[in-house]
PDB file of C-alpha atoms and ligand atoms in Angstrom:
ATOM      1  CA  UNK A 861       0.925 -73.402   8.035  1.00 67.00           C
ATOM      2  CA  UNK A 862       4.524 -74.615   8.367  1.00 89.00           C
ATOM      3  CA  UNK A 863       4.942 -75.989  12.091  1.00 94.00           C
ATOM      4  CA  UNK A 864       7.956 -74.417  13.551  1.00 94.00           C
ATOM      5  CA  UNK A 865       8.513 -76.752  16.773  1.00 97.00           C
ATOM      6  CA  UNK A 866       6.831 -79.830  17.730  1.00 97.00           C
ATOM      7  CA  UNK A 867       6.963 -81.889  21.055  1.00 97.00           C
ATOM      8  CA  UNK A 868       5.612 -85.290  22.282  1.00 97.00           C
ATOM      9  CA  UNK A 869       4.467 -85.623  25.812  1.00 98.00           C
ATOM     10  CA  UNK A 870       4.547 -88.708  27.844  1.00 97.00           C
ATOM     11  CA  UNK A 871       1.231 -88.349  29.774  1.00 96.00           C
ATOM     12  CA  UNK A 872       1.430 -88.222  33.386  1.00 97.00           C
ATOM     13  CA  UNK A 873      -1.483 -89.140  35.571  1.00 96.00           C
ATOM     14  CA  UNK A 874      -3.426 -86.204  36.997  1.00 96.00           C
ATOM     15  CA  UNK A 875      -2.017 -87.121  40.638  1.00 96.00           C
ATOM     16  CA  UNK A 876       1.568 -87.267  39.720  1.00 97.00           C
ATOM     17  CA  UNK A 877       3.446 -85.224  42.380  1.00 96.00           C
ATOM     18  CA  UNK A 878       6.268 -84.082  40.031  1.00 97.00           C
ATOM     19  CA  UNK A 879       6.726 -80.233  39.893  1.00 96.00           C
ATOM     20  CA  UNK A 880       9.136 -80.280  36.693  1.00 98.00           C
ATOM     21  CA  UNK A 881       8.053 -82.368  33.852  1.00 98.00           C
ATOM     22  CA  UNK A 882      10.937 -81.601  31.289  1.00 98.00           C
ATOM     23  CA  UNK A 883      12.155 -85.408  31.461  1.00 98.00           C
ATOM     24  CA  UNK A 884       8.638 -86.089  29.988  1.00 98.00           C
ATOM     25  CA  UNK A 885       8.752 -84.168  26.684  1.00 98.00           C
ATOM     26  CA  UNK A 886      10.721 -85.151  23.731  1.00 98.00           C
ATOM     27  CA  UNK A 887      11.248 -82.544  20.989  1.00 98.00           C
ATOM     28  CA  UNK A 888      10.760 -83.877  17.515  1.00 97.00           C
ATOM     29  CA  UNK A 889      11.446 -82.613  14.080  1.00 97.00           C
ATOM     30  CA  UNK A 890       8.353 -81.148  13.261  1.00 95.00           C
ATOM     31  CA  UNK A 891       8.602 -81.657   9.311  1.00 94.00           C
ATOM     32  CA  UNK A 892       9.188 -85.547   9.904  1.00 94.00           C
ATOM     33  CA  UNK A 893       6.580 -88.577  10.330  1.00 93.00           C
ATOM     34  CA  UNK A 894       5.913 -88.985  13.912  1.00 93.00           C
ATOM     35  CA  UNK A 895       2.845 -90.665  14.663  1.00 93.00           C
ATOM     36  CA  UNK A 896       2.255 -94.585  14.534  1.00 93.00           C
ATOM     37  CA  UNK A 897      -0.562 -95.483  11.641  1.00 92.00           C
ATOM     38  CA  UNK A 898      -2.504 -97.466  14.365  1.00 92.00           C
ATOM     39  CA  UNK A 899      -3.284 -93.949  15.962  1.00 95.00           C
ATOM     40  CA  UNK A 900      -7.014 -93.731  16.778  1.00 96.00           C
ATOM     41  CA  UNK A 901      -6.682 -89.871  16.208  1.00 96.00           C
ATOM     42  CA  UNK A 902      -6.083 -90.553  12.677  1.00 93.00           C
ATOM     43  CA  UNK A 903      -7.986 -93.430  12.477  1.00 94.00           C
ATOM     44  CA  UNK A 904     -11.137 -92.061  14.259  1.00 95.00           C
ATOM     45  CA  UNK A 905     -10.664 -88.806  14.982  1.00 96.00           C
ATOM     46  CA  UNK A 906     -10.713 -89.744  18.596  1.00 97.00           C
ATOM     47  CA  UNK A 907      -9.251 -87.406  21.056  1.00 98.00           C
ATOM     48  CA  UNK A 908      -9.260 -83.642  21.792  1.00 98.00           C
ATOM     49  CA  UNK A 909      -7.512 -80.361  20.935  1.00 98.00           C
ATOM     50  CA  UNK A 910      -6.663 -76.630  21.748  1.00 98.00           C
ATOM     51  CA  UNK A 911      -5.439 -73.814  19.870  1.00 98.00           C
ATOM     52  CA  UNK A 912      -4.008 -71.105  21.768  1.00 98.00           C
ATOM     53  CA  UNK A 913      -2.866 -67.978  20.358  1.00 98.00           C
ATOM     54  CA  UNK A 914       0.618 -66.797  20.962  1.00 98.00           C
ATOM     55  CA  UNK A 915       1.107 -62.735  20.708  1.00 98.00           C
ATOM     56  CA  UNK A 916       4.633 -61.388  20.643  1.00 97.00           C
ATOM     57  CA  UNK A 917       5.568 -64.684  22.468  1.00 97.00           C
ATOM     58  CA  UNK A 918       2.849 -64.685  24.943  1.00 98.00           C
ATOM     59  CA  UNK A 919       0.634 -67.492  25.015  1.00 98.00           C
ATOM     60  CA  UNK A 920      -3.023 -66.283  25.635  1.00 98.00           C
ATOM     61  CA  UNK A 921      -5.562 -67.622  28.342  1.00 98.00           C
ATOM     62  CA  UNK A 922      -3.585 -70.527  28.824  1.00 98.00           C
ATOM     63  CA  UNK A 923      -5.564 -71.346  32.097  1.00 98.00           C
ATOM     64  CA  UNK A 924      -8.751 -71.267  30.359  1.00 98.00           C
ATOM     65  CA  UNK A 925      -7.611 -73.489  27.483  1.00 98.00           C
ATOM     66  CA  UNK A 926      -6.190 -76.220  29.935  1.00 98.00           C
ATOM     67  CA  UNK A 927      -9.409 -76.420  31.724  1.00 98.00           C
ATOM     68  CA  UNK A 928     -11.428 -76.746  28.754  1.00 98.00           C
ATOM     69  CA  UNK A 929      -8.903 -79.335  27.801  1.00 98.00           C
ATOM     70  CA  UNK A 930      -9.712 -81.229  31.158  1.00 98.00           C
ATOM     71  CA  UNK A 931     -13.638 -80.690  30.397  1.00 97.00           C
ATOM     72  CA  UNK A 932     -13.174 -82.153  26.938  1.00 98.00           C
ATOM     73  CA  UNK A 933     -11.262 -85.228  28.240  1.00 98.00           C
ATOM     74  CA  UNK A 934     -13.903 -85.986  31.049  1.00 97.00           C
ATOM     75  CA  UNK A 935     -16.467 -85.617  28.374  1.00 96.00           C
ATOM     76  CA  UNK A 936     -14.860 -87.994  26.142  1.00 97.00           C
ATOM     77  CA  UNK A 937     -13.750 -90.600  29.001  1.00 97.00           C
ATOM     78  CA  UNK A 938      -9.977 -89.929  28.579  1.00 97.00           C
ATOM     79  CA  UNK A 939      -7.589 -90.093  31.577  1.00 96.00           C
ATOM     80  CA  UNK A 940      -7.611 -86.628  33.142  1.00 97.00           C
ATOM     81  CA  UNK A 941      -4.692 -84.484  31.447  1.00 98.00           C
ATOM     82  CA  UNK A 942      -2.166 -83.323  34.240  1.00 98.00           C
ATOM     83  CA  UNK A 943      -2.515 -79.698  33.851  1.00 98.00           C
ATOM     84  CA  UNK A 944       0.965 -78.779  35.282  1.00 98.00           C
ATOM     85  CA  UNK A 945       2.560 -81.014  32.946  1.00 98.00           C
ATOM     86  CA  UNK A 946       0.564 -79.443  30.225  1.00 98.00           C
ATOM     87  CA  UNK A 947       1.103 -75.747  31.463  1.00 98.00           C
ATOM     88  CA  UNK A 948       4.840 -76.568  31.309  1.00 98.00           C
ATOM     89  CA  UNK A 949       4.633 -77.909  28.016  1.00 98.00           C
ATOM     90  CA  UNK A 950       3.015 -74.384  26.491  1.00 98.00           C
ATOM     91  CA  UNK A 951       5.664 -72.546  28.272  1.00 98.00           C
ATOM     92  CA  UNK A 952       8.208 -74.539  26.065  1.00 98.00           C
ATOM     93  CA  UNK A 953       6.241 -73.977  23.058  1.00 98.00           C
ATOM     94  CA  UNK A 954       5.615 -70.289  23.726  1.00 98.00           C
ATOM     95  CA  UNK A 955       9.535 -70.110  24.103  1.00 97.00           C
ATOM     96  CA  UNK A 956       9.395 -71.459  20.409  1.00 96.00           C
ATOM     97  CA  UNK A 957       6.936 -69.111  18.825  1.00 95.00           C
ATOM     98  CA  UNK A 958       7.654 -66.331  16.754  1.00 88.00           C
ATOM     99  CA  UNK A 959       9.007 -63.446  19.360  1.00 93.00           C
ATOM    100  CA  UNK A 960       6.836 -60.917  17.608  1.00 95.00           C
ATOM    101  CA  UNK A 961       3.351 -61.297  15.924  1.00 96.00           C
ATOM    102  CA  UNK A 962       1.144 -63.808  16.061  1.00 98.00           C
ATOM    103  CA  UNK A 963       1.355 -67.861  16.414  1.00 97.00           C
ATOM    104  CA  UNK A 964      -0.622 -70.511  17.320  1.00 98.00           C
ATOM    105  CA  UNK A 965       0.109 -73.368  19.959  1.00 98.00           C
ATOM    106  CA  UNK A 966      -1.919 -76.784  19.576  1.00 98.00           C
ATOM    107  CA  UNK A 967      -2.346 -79.188  22.032  1.00 98.00           C
ATOM    108  CA  UNK A 968      -3.651 -82.614  21.230  1.00 98.00           C
ATOM    109  CA  UNK A 969      -4.434 -85.371  23.353  1.00 98.00           C
ATOM    110  CA  UNK A 970      -5.611 -88.575  21.403  1.00 98.00           C
ATOM    111  CA  UNK A 971      -6.691 -92.254  22.879  1.00 97.00           C
ATOM    112  CA  UNK A 972      -3.530 -93.376  21.567  1.00 97.00           C
ATOM    113  CA  UNK A 973      -2.723 -96.318  19.358  1.00 95.00           C
ATOM    114  CA  UNK A 974      -5.129 -99.209  19.318  1.00 90.00           C
ATOM    115  CA  UNK A 975      -5.110-101.364  22.110  1.00 89.00           C
ATOM    116  CA  UNK A 976      -2.035 -99.587  22.948  1.00 87.00           C
ATOM    117  CA  UNK A 977      -0.762 -98.809  26.705  1.00 86.00           C
ATOM    118  CA  UNK A 978      -1.447 -94.779  26.864  1.00 89.00           C
ATOM    119  CA  UNK A 979      -2.939 -91.973  25.130  1.00 96.00           C
ATOM    120  CA  UNK A 980      -0.575 -90.126  22.717  1.00 97.00           C
ATOM    121  CA  UNK A 981       0.054 -86.395  23.526  1.00 98.00           C
ATOM    122  CA  UNK A 982       1.849 -83.317  21.783  1.00 98.00           C
ATOM    123  CA  UNK A 983       1.943 -79.912  21.241  1.00 98.00           C
ATOM    124  CA  UNK A 984       3.056 -77.974  17.706  1.00 98.00           C
ATOM    125  CA  UNK A 985       3.791 -74.429  17.161  1.00 98.00           C
ATOM    126  CA  UNK A 986       3.169 -72.425  13.818  1.00 97.00           C
ATOM    127  CA  UNK A 987       2.803 -68.958  12.986  1.00 97.00           C
ATOM    128  CA  UNK A 988      -0.664 -67.806  12.487  1.00 97.00           C
ATOM    129  CA  UNK A 989      -2.462 -66.843   9.394  1.00 96.00           C
ATOM    130  CA  UNK A 990      -3.009 -63.460   8.573  1.00 97.00           C
ATOM    131  CA  UNK A 991      -6.569 -62.498   9.774  1.00 98.00           C
ATOM    132  CA  UNK A 992      -6.392 -58.854   9.372  1.00 98.00           C
ATOM    133  CA  UNK A 993      -9.307 -58.724   6.496  1.00 98.00           C
ATOM    134  CA  UNK A 994     -11.715 -60.618   8.678  1.00 98.00           C
ATOM    135  CA  UNK A 995     -11.096 -58.444  11.651  1.00 98.00           C
ATOM    136  CA  UNK A 996     -11.141 -55.054   9.639  1.00 98.00           C
ATOM    137  CA  UNK A 997     -13.450 -55.802   6.825  1.00 98.00           C
ATOM    138  CA  UNK A 998     -15.658 -58.595   8.616  1.00 98.00           C
ATOM    139  CA  UNK A 999     -17.492 -61.706   7.160  1.00 98.00           C
ATOM    140  CA  UNK A1000     -20.672 -62.607   5.643  1.00 98.00           C
ATOM    141  CA  UNK A1001     -22.227 -65.725   7.368  1.00 98.00           C
ATOM    142  CA  UNK A1002     -25.126 -67.995   6.366  1.00 98.00           C
ATOM    143  CA  UNK A1003     -27.193 -70.012   8.945  1.00 98.00           C
ATOM    144  CA  UNK A1004     -26.794 -73.961   8.678  1.00 98.00           C
ATOM    145  CA  UNK A1005     -29.025 -76.533  10.323  1.00 98.00           C
ATOM    146  CA  UNK A1006     -26.757 -78.758  12.508  1.00 96.00           C
ATOM    147  CA  UNK A1007     -29.442 -81.429  12.204  1.00 96.00           C
ATOM    148  CA  UNK A1008     -30.881 -81.796  16.036  1.00 96.00           C
ATOM    149  CA  UNK A1009     -32.739 -79.826  18.420  1.00 96.00           C
ATOM    150  CA  UNK A1010     -31.817 -77.778  21.342  1.00 95.00           C
ATOM    151  CA  UNK A1011     -32.476 -80.997  23.753  1.00 95.00           C
ATOM    152  CA  UNK A1012     -30.590 -83.471  21.925  1.00 96.00           C
ATOM    153  CA  UNK A1013     -26.868 -82.563  23.534  1.00 95.00           C
ATOM    154  CA  UNK A1014     -28.495 -83.449  27.174  1.00 94.00           C
ATOM    155  CA  UNK A1015     -30.410 -86.792  25.832  1.00 96.00           C
ATOM    156  CA  UNK A1016     -27.408 -87.742  23.962  1.00 96.00           C
ATOM    157  CA  UNK A1017     -24.207 -87.185  25.697  1.00 94.00           C
ATOM    158  CA  UNK A1018     -22.238 -89.639  23.452  1.00 95.00           C
ATOM    159  CA  UNK A1019     -22.516 -86.920  20.388  1.00 96.00           C
ATOM    160  CA  UNK A1020     -19.690 -85.086  22.513  1.00 96.00           C
ATOM    161  CA  UNK A1021     -21.001 -81.754  21.409  1.00 93.00           C
ATOM    162  CA  UNK A1022     -19.548 -79.839  24.371  1.00 92.00           C
ATOM    163  CA  UNK A1023     -16.043 -81.214  23.671  1.00 96.00           C
ATOM    164  CA  UNK A1024     -13.399 -79.851  21.407  1.00 98.00           C
ATOM    165  CA  UNK A1025     -12.766 -83.326  19.745  1.00 98.00           C
ATOM    166  CA  UNK A1026     -10.594 -84.059  16.685  1.00 98.00           C
ATOM    167  CA  UNK A1027     -13.517 -85.053  14.716  1.00 96.00           C
ATOM    168  CA  UNK A1028     -14.005 -81.607  12.743  1.00 96.00           C
ATOM    169  CA  UNK A1029     -14.641 -83.119   9.353  1.00 97.00           C
ATOM    170  CA  UNK A1030     -18.458 -81.988   9.751  1.00 97.00           C
ATOM    171  CA  UNK A1031     -17.252 -78.552  10.934  1.00 98.00           C
ATOM    172  CA  UNK A1032     -15.005 -78.175   7.689  1.00 98.00           C
ATOM    173  CA  UNK A1033     -17.914 -79.384   5.421  1.00 98.00           C
ATOM    174  CA  UNK A1034     -19.954 -76.743   7.095  1.00 98.00           C
ATOM    175  CA  UNK A1035     -17.625 -74.146   6.251  1.00 98.00           C
ATOM    176  CA  UNK A1036     -17.257 -75.411   2.427  1.00 98.00           C
ATOM    177  CA  UNK A1037     -21.072 -75.191   2.125  1.00 98.00           C
ATOM    178  CA  UNK A1038     -20.921 -71.555   3.354  1.00 98.00           C
ATOM    179  CA  UNK A1039     -18.560 -70.722   0.952  1.00 98.00           C
ATOM    180  CA  UNK A1040     -20.733 -72.375  -2.032  1.00 98.00           C
ATOM    181  CA  UNK A1041     -23.621 -69.932  -0.656  1.00 98.00           C
ATOM    182  CA  UNK A1042     -21.229 -67.068  -1.388  1.00 98.00           C
ATOM    183  CA  UNK A1043     -20.389 -66.442   2.403  1.00 98.00           C
ATOM    184  CA  UNK A1044     -17.384 -66.655   4.498  1.00 98.00           C
ATOM    185  CA  UNK A1045     -18.636 -68.635   7.516  1.00 98.00           C
ATOM    186  CA  UNK A1046     -21.304 -70.325   9.054  1.00 98.00           C
ATOM    187  CA  UNK A1047     -23.500 -69.947  12.290  1.00 98.00           C
ATOM    188  CA  UNK A1048     -25.375 -73.326  13.006  1.00 98.00           C
ATOM    189  CA  UNK A1049     -28.757 -73.374  14.389  1.00 98.00           C
ATOM    190  CA  UNK A1050     -30.831 -76.253  16.082  1.00 97.00           C
ATOM    191  CA  UNK A1051     -33.665 -77.831  13.689  1.00 96.00           C
ATOM    192  CA  UNK A1052     -36.055 -76.273  16.315  1.00 96.00           C
ATOM    193  CA  UNK A1053     -34.748 -72.925  15.399  1.00 96.00           C
ATOM    194  CA  UNK A1054     -32.110 -71.910  18.311  1.00 97.00           C
ATOM    195  CA  UNK A1055     -28.807 -70.183  17.417  1.00 98.00           C
ATOM    196  CA  UNK A1056     -25.647 -72.377  18.526  1.00 97.00           C
ATOM    197  CA  UNK A1057     -22.057 -71.410  17.256  1.00 98.00           C
ATOM    198  CA  UNK A1058     -19.900 -71.055  14.125  1.00 98.00           C
ATOM    199  CA  UNK A1059     -17.647 -74.058  13.087  1.00 98.00           C
ATOM    200  CA  UNK A1060     -14.828 -72.594  14.586  1.00 98.00           C
ATOM    201  CA  UNK A1061     -15.910 -69.773  16.620  1.00 98.00           C
ATOM    202  CA  UNK A1062     -18.568 -68.433  19.133  1.00 98.00           C
ATOM    203  CA  UNK A1063     -21.145 -65.731  18.072  1.00 98.00           C
ATOM    204  CA  UNK A1064     -21.813 -62.867  20.240  1.00 98.00           C
ATOM    205  CA  UNK A1065     -24.735 -60.294  19.351  1.00 98.00           C
ATOM    206  CA  UNK A1066     -25.303 -56.866  20.575  1.00 98.00           C
ATOM    207  CA  UNK A1067     -29.249 -56.208  21.001  1.00 98.00           C
ATOM    208  CA  UNK A1068     -30.470 -53.012  22.337  1.00 96.00           C
ATOM    209  CA  UNK A1069     -27.000 -52.342  24.366  1.00 96.00           C
ATOM    210  CA  UNK A1070     -26.740 -55.703  25.974  1.00 98.00           C
ATOM    211  CA  UNK A1071     -24.319 -58.443  24.536  1.00 98.00           C
ATOM    212  CA  UNK A1072     -25.541 -61.839  24.108  1.00 98.00           C
ATOM    213  CA  UNK A1073     -24.176 -65.296  23.281  1.00 98.00           C
ATOM    214  CA  UNK A1074     -25.925 -68.812  23.093  1.00 98.00           C
ATOM    215  CA  UNK A1075     -26.001 -70.585  26.564  1.00 93.00           C
ATOM    216  CA  UNK A1076     -23.332 -73.213  26.447  1.00 87.00           C
ATOM    217  CA  UNK A1077     -25.627 -76.173  27.474  1.00 81.00           C
ATOM    218  CA  UNK A1078     -23.977 -78.829  26.428  1.00 69.00           C
ATOM    219  CA  UNK A1079     -24.503 -78.440  22.784  1.00 88.00           C
ATOM    220  CA  UNK A1080     -21.735 -75.824  21.818  1.00 96.00           C
ATOM    221  CA  UNK A1081     -18.089 -75.141  23.024  1.00 96.00           C
ATOM    222  CA  UNK A1082     -17.748 -72.544  25.704  1.00 96.00           C
ATOM    223  CA  UNK A1083     -15.182 -70.303  23.782  1.00 98.00           C
ATOM    224  CA  UNK A1084     -12.355 -68.955  25.895  1.00 98.00           C
ATOM    225  CA  UNK A1085     -12.323 -65.499  23.849  1.00 98.00           C
ATOM    226  CA  UNK A1086     -15.985 -64.922  24.469  1.00 98.00           C
ATOM    227  CA  UNK A1087     -15.548 -65.386  27.908  1.00 98.00           C
ATOM    228  CA  UNK A1088     -12.494 -63.188  28.148  1.00 98.00           C
ATOM    229  CA  UNK A1089     -14.419 -60.464  26.194  1.00 98.00           C
ATOM    230  CA  UNK A1090     -17.449 -60.913  28.262  1.00 98.00           C
ATOM    231  CA  UNK A1091     -15.666 -60.028  31.449  1.00 98.00           C
ATOM    232  CA  UNK A1092     -13.731 -57.066  29.689  1.00 98.00           C
ATOM    233  CA  UNK A1093     -17.274 -55.398  28.553  1.00 98.00           C
ATOM    234  CA  UNK A1094     -18.390 -56.328  32.313  1.00 98.00           C
ATOM    235  CA  UNK A1095     -15.474 -54.217  33.420  1.00 97.00           C
ATOM    236  CA  UNK A1096     -16.405 -51.384  31.211  1.00 96.00           C
ATOM    237  CA  UNK A1097     -20.193 -51.293  32.418  1.00 98.00           C
ATOM    238  CA  UNK A1098     -21.566 -53.092  29.600  1.00 98.00           C
ATOM    239  CA  UNK A1099     -24.367 -56.180  30.387  1.00 98.00           C
ATOM    240  CA  UNK A1100     -23.700 -59.299  29.111  1.00 98.00           C
ATOM    241  CA  UNK A1101     -25.767 -62.497  29.344  1.00 98.00           C
ATOM    242  CA  UNK A1102     -26.259 -66.130  28.202  1.00 98.00           C
ATOM    243  CA  UNK A1103     -29.374 -66.769  26.601  1.00 97.00           C
ATOM    244  CA  UNK A1104     -31.581 -69.245  24.488  1.00 96.00           C
ATOM    245  CA  UNK A1105     -31.509 -67.336  21.321  1.00 97.00           C
ATOM    246  CA  UNK A1106     -34.131 -67.999  18.779  1.00 96.00           C
ATOM    247  CA  UNK A1107     -32.830 -67.616  15.072  1.00 97.00           C
ATOM    248  CA  UNK A1108     -35.091 -64.356  14.832  1.00 97.00           C
ATOM    249  CA  UNK A1109     -32.553 -62.914  17.436  1.00 97.00           C
ATOM    250  CA  UNK A1110     -30.096 -62.520  14.306  1.00 98.00           C
ATOM    251  CA  UNK A1111     -32.239 -60.090  12.730  1.00 96.00           C
ATOM    252  CA  UNK A1112     -32.424 -57.690  15.906  1.00 97.00           C
ATOM    253  CA  UNK A1113     -28.804 -57.580  16.404  1.00 98.00           C
ATOM    254  CA  UNK A1114     -27.576 -54.023  15.914  1.00 96.00           C
ATOM    255  CA  UNK A1115     -24.019 -55.523  15.607  1.00 98.00           C
ATOM    256  CA  UNK A1116     -22.472 -59.199  15.888  1.00 98.00           C
ATOM    257  CA  UNK A1117     -19.338 -60.978  15.769  1.00 99.00           C
ATOM    258  CA  UNK A1118     -17.834 -64.289  15.386  1.00 99.00           C
ATOM    259  CA  UNK A1119     -15.018 -64.754  18.160  1.00 99.00           C
ATOM    260  CA  UNK A1120     -12.098 -67.278  18.451  1.00 98.00           C
ATOM    261  CA  UNK A1121      -8.629 -67.643  20.006  1.00 98.00           C
ATOM    262  CA  UNK A1122      -6.811 -66.892  16.750  1.00 98.00           C
ATOM    263  CA  UNK A1123      -8.953 -64.940  14.103  1.00 98.00           C
ATOM    264  CA  UNK A1124      -9.985 -63.229  17.165  1.00 98.00           C
ATOM    265  CA  UNK A1125     -13.044 -60.552  16.811  1.00 99.00           C
ATOM    266  CA  UNK A1126     -14.469 -60.621  13.207  1.00 99.00           C
ATOM    267  CA  UNK A1127     -17.582 -58.677  12.755  1.00 99.00           C
ATOM    268  CA  UNK A1128     -20.480 -60.024  10.691  1.00 98.00           C
ATOM    269  CA  UNK A1129     -21.545 -57.894   7.820  1.00 98.00           C
ATOM    270  CA  UNK A1130     -24.467 -59.791   6.653  1.00 98.00           C
ATOM    271  CA  UNK A1131     -26.388 -62.729   7.815  1.00 98.00           C
ATOM    272  CA  UNK A1132     -28.385 -65.212   5.328  1.00 98.00           C
ATOM    273  CA  UNK A1133     -27.793 -62.065   2.792  1.00 98.00           C
ATOM    274  CA  UNK A1134     -29.293 -59.402   5.200  1.00 97.00           C
ATOM    275  CA  UNK A1135     -26.886 -56.560   6.016  1.00 98.00           C
ATOM    276  CA  UNK A1136     -25.934 -56.162  10.028  1.00 98.00           C
ATOM    277  CA  UNK A1137     -24.418 -53.081  11.008  1.00 97.00           C
ATOM    278  CA  UNK A1138     -20.837 -53.194  11.806  1.00 98.00           C
ATOM    279  CA  UNK A1139     -19.437 -51.164  14.827  1.00 98.00           C
ATOM    280  CA  UNK A1140     -16.036 -50.811  13.604  1.00 98.00           C
ATOM    281  CA  UNK A1141     -14.542 -48.511  16.507  1.00 98.00           C
ATOM    282  CA  UNK A1142     -15.690 -51.386  18.857  1.00 98.00           C
ATOM    283  CA  UNK A1143     -14.689 -54.128  17.021  1.00 98.00           C
ATOM    284  CA  UNK A1144     -11.138 -52.368  16.866  1.00 98.00           C
ATOM    285  CA  UNK A1145     -11.217 -52.020  20.596  1.00 98.00           C
ATOM    286  CA  UNK A1146     -12.178 -55.772  21.016  1.00 98.00           C
ATOM    287  CA  UNK A1147      -9.284 -56.883  18.801  1.00 98.00           C
ATOM    288  CA  UNK A1148      -6.676 -54.498  20.685  1.00 98.00           C
ATOM    289  CA  UNK A1149      -7.911 -55.783  23.924  1.00 98.00           C
ATOM    290  CA  UNK A1150      -7.686 -59.537  22.478  1.00 98.00           C
ATOM    291  CA  UNK A1151      -4.276 -58.893  21.289  1.00 98.00           C
ATOM    292  CA  UNK A1152      -3.062 -57.691  24.711  1.00 98.00           C
ATOM    293  CA  UNK A1153      -1.200 -60.185  26.958  1.00 97.00           C
ATOM    294  CA  UNK A1154      -3.909 -61.759  28.537  1.00 96.00           C
ATOM    295  CA  UNK A1155      -3.747 -64.623  31.209  1.00 94.00           C
TER     296      UNK A1155
HETATM  297  N1  PLP B2301     -17.057 -73.061  18.868  1.00 89.11           N
HETATM  298  C1  PLP B2301     -15.981 -74.024  18.353  1.00 89.11           C
HETATM  299  C2  PLP B2301     -16.978 -75.036  17.571  1.00 89.11           C
HETATM  300  C3  PLP B2301     -14.509 -73.792  17.999  1.00 89.11           C
HETATM  301  O1  PLP B2301     -14.067 -74.632  17.098  1.00 89.11           O
HETATM  302  C4  PLP B2301     -14.076 -72.738  18.643  1.00 89.11           C
HETATM  303  C5  PLP B2301     -12.874 -72.733  18.457  1.00 89.11           C
HETATM  304  O2  PLP B2301     -11.964 -73.142  17.769  1.00 89.11           O
HETATM  305  C6  PLP B2301     -15.058 -71.749  19.287  1.00 89.11           C
HETATM  306  C7  PLP B2301     -16.095 -71.908  19.522  1.00 89.11           C
HETATM  307  C8  PLP B2301     -14.011 -70.711  19.979  1.00 89.11           C
HETATM  308  O3  PLP B2301     -13.456 -71.126  21.088  1.00 89.11           O
HETATM  309  P1  PLP B2301     -12.145 -70.100  21.326  1.00 89.11           P
HETATM  310  O4  PLP B2301     -12.767 -68.853  21.555  1.00 89.11           O
HETATM  311  O5  PLP B2301     -11.730 -70.804  22.817  1.00 89.11           O
HETATM  312  O6  PLP B2301     -11.318 -70.350  20.408  1.00 89.11           O
END
């Protein structure tokens, strides 16, 4: 997707007392080369990111994304981002997003140039892809082994499993494998049979009237969309819960969705070739809610 706007940020320390960070932003030509070839983000995928949806010019759930950026930075031993500075950068970016329709703001924080003095940080704005078909017609998914057990994330924190790192080559490979198997997307499962998440989305199942999602116990990202939908469902009196979900739970679901910031709620129509019922009115109401201005 063609970038509309890009901003390089001179990262400030987390305790920098400034209230106006405009002087630390440098607008750049989004179509021109900008990164040094020594960048660890490109050499090693060593950095973190966030994708924030923009709807009619409004950046959705900025605080939840900033909190997750800080969480990912902690896991990756990156200096804590100054959230006031990033919040201001998001506001500048949102002002350059399409005033109508959907866009995406990306926040990227890289470890910087090898042996360099500081991390590299930048923000981009692009129009969002058209996700109408996934939202309205749904998606077929296959389960794919993620290659480790449910206890691995706690035992091996250097795998950085709860962080939104720039190393998405494995996630993209999983999506290609899903397509080779005739599906649109994948659900990762642990080698000992627990359900995790999709390569770029969280999973929500409805089982006997309760909305369930795998517990973010270090092995998966805590999705901002799932969090927002759960509080919306709770306000409407529905029961929600985080759970350790065995793969057999997938076949018990009477509705299931992959949810993420930009595609929003995509109803699952089949898992491993077995049809899953679709609740079209509820899915439409999820997406109406997700497209409404949310902070
Ligand atoms: N899990 C993974 C691995 C993701 O990459 C994403 C989003 O890109 C999500 C879950 C959903 O997170 P969010 O709802 O904050 O977009």
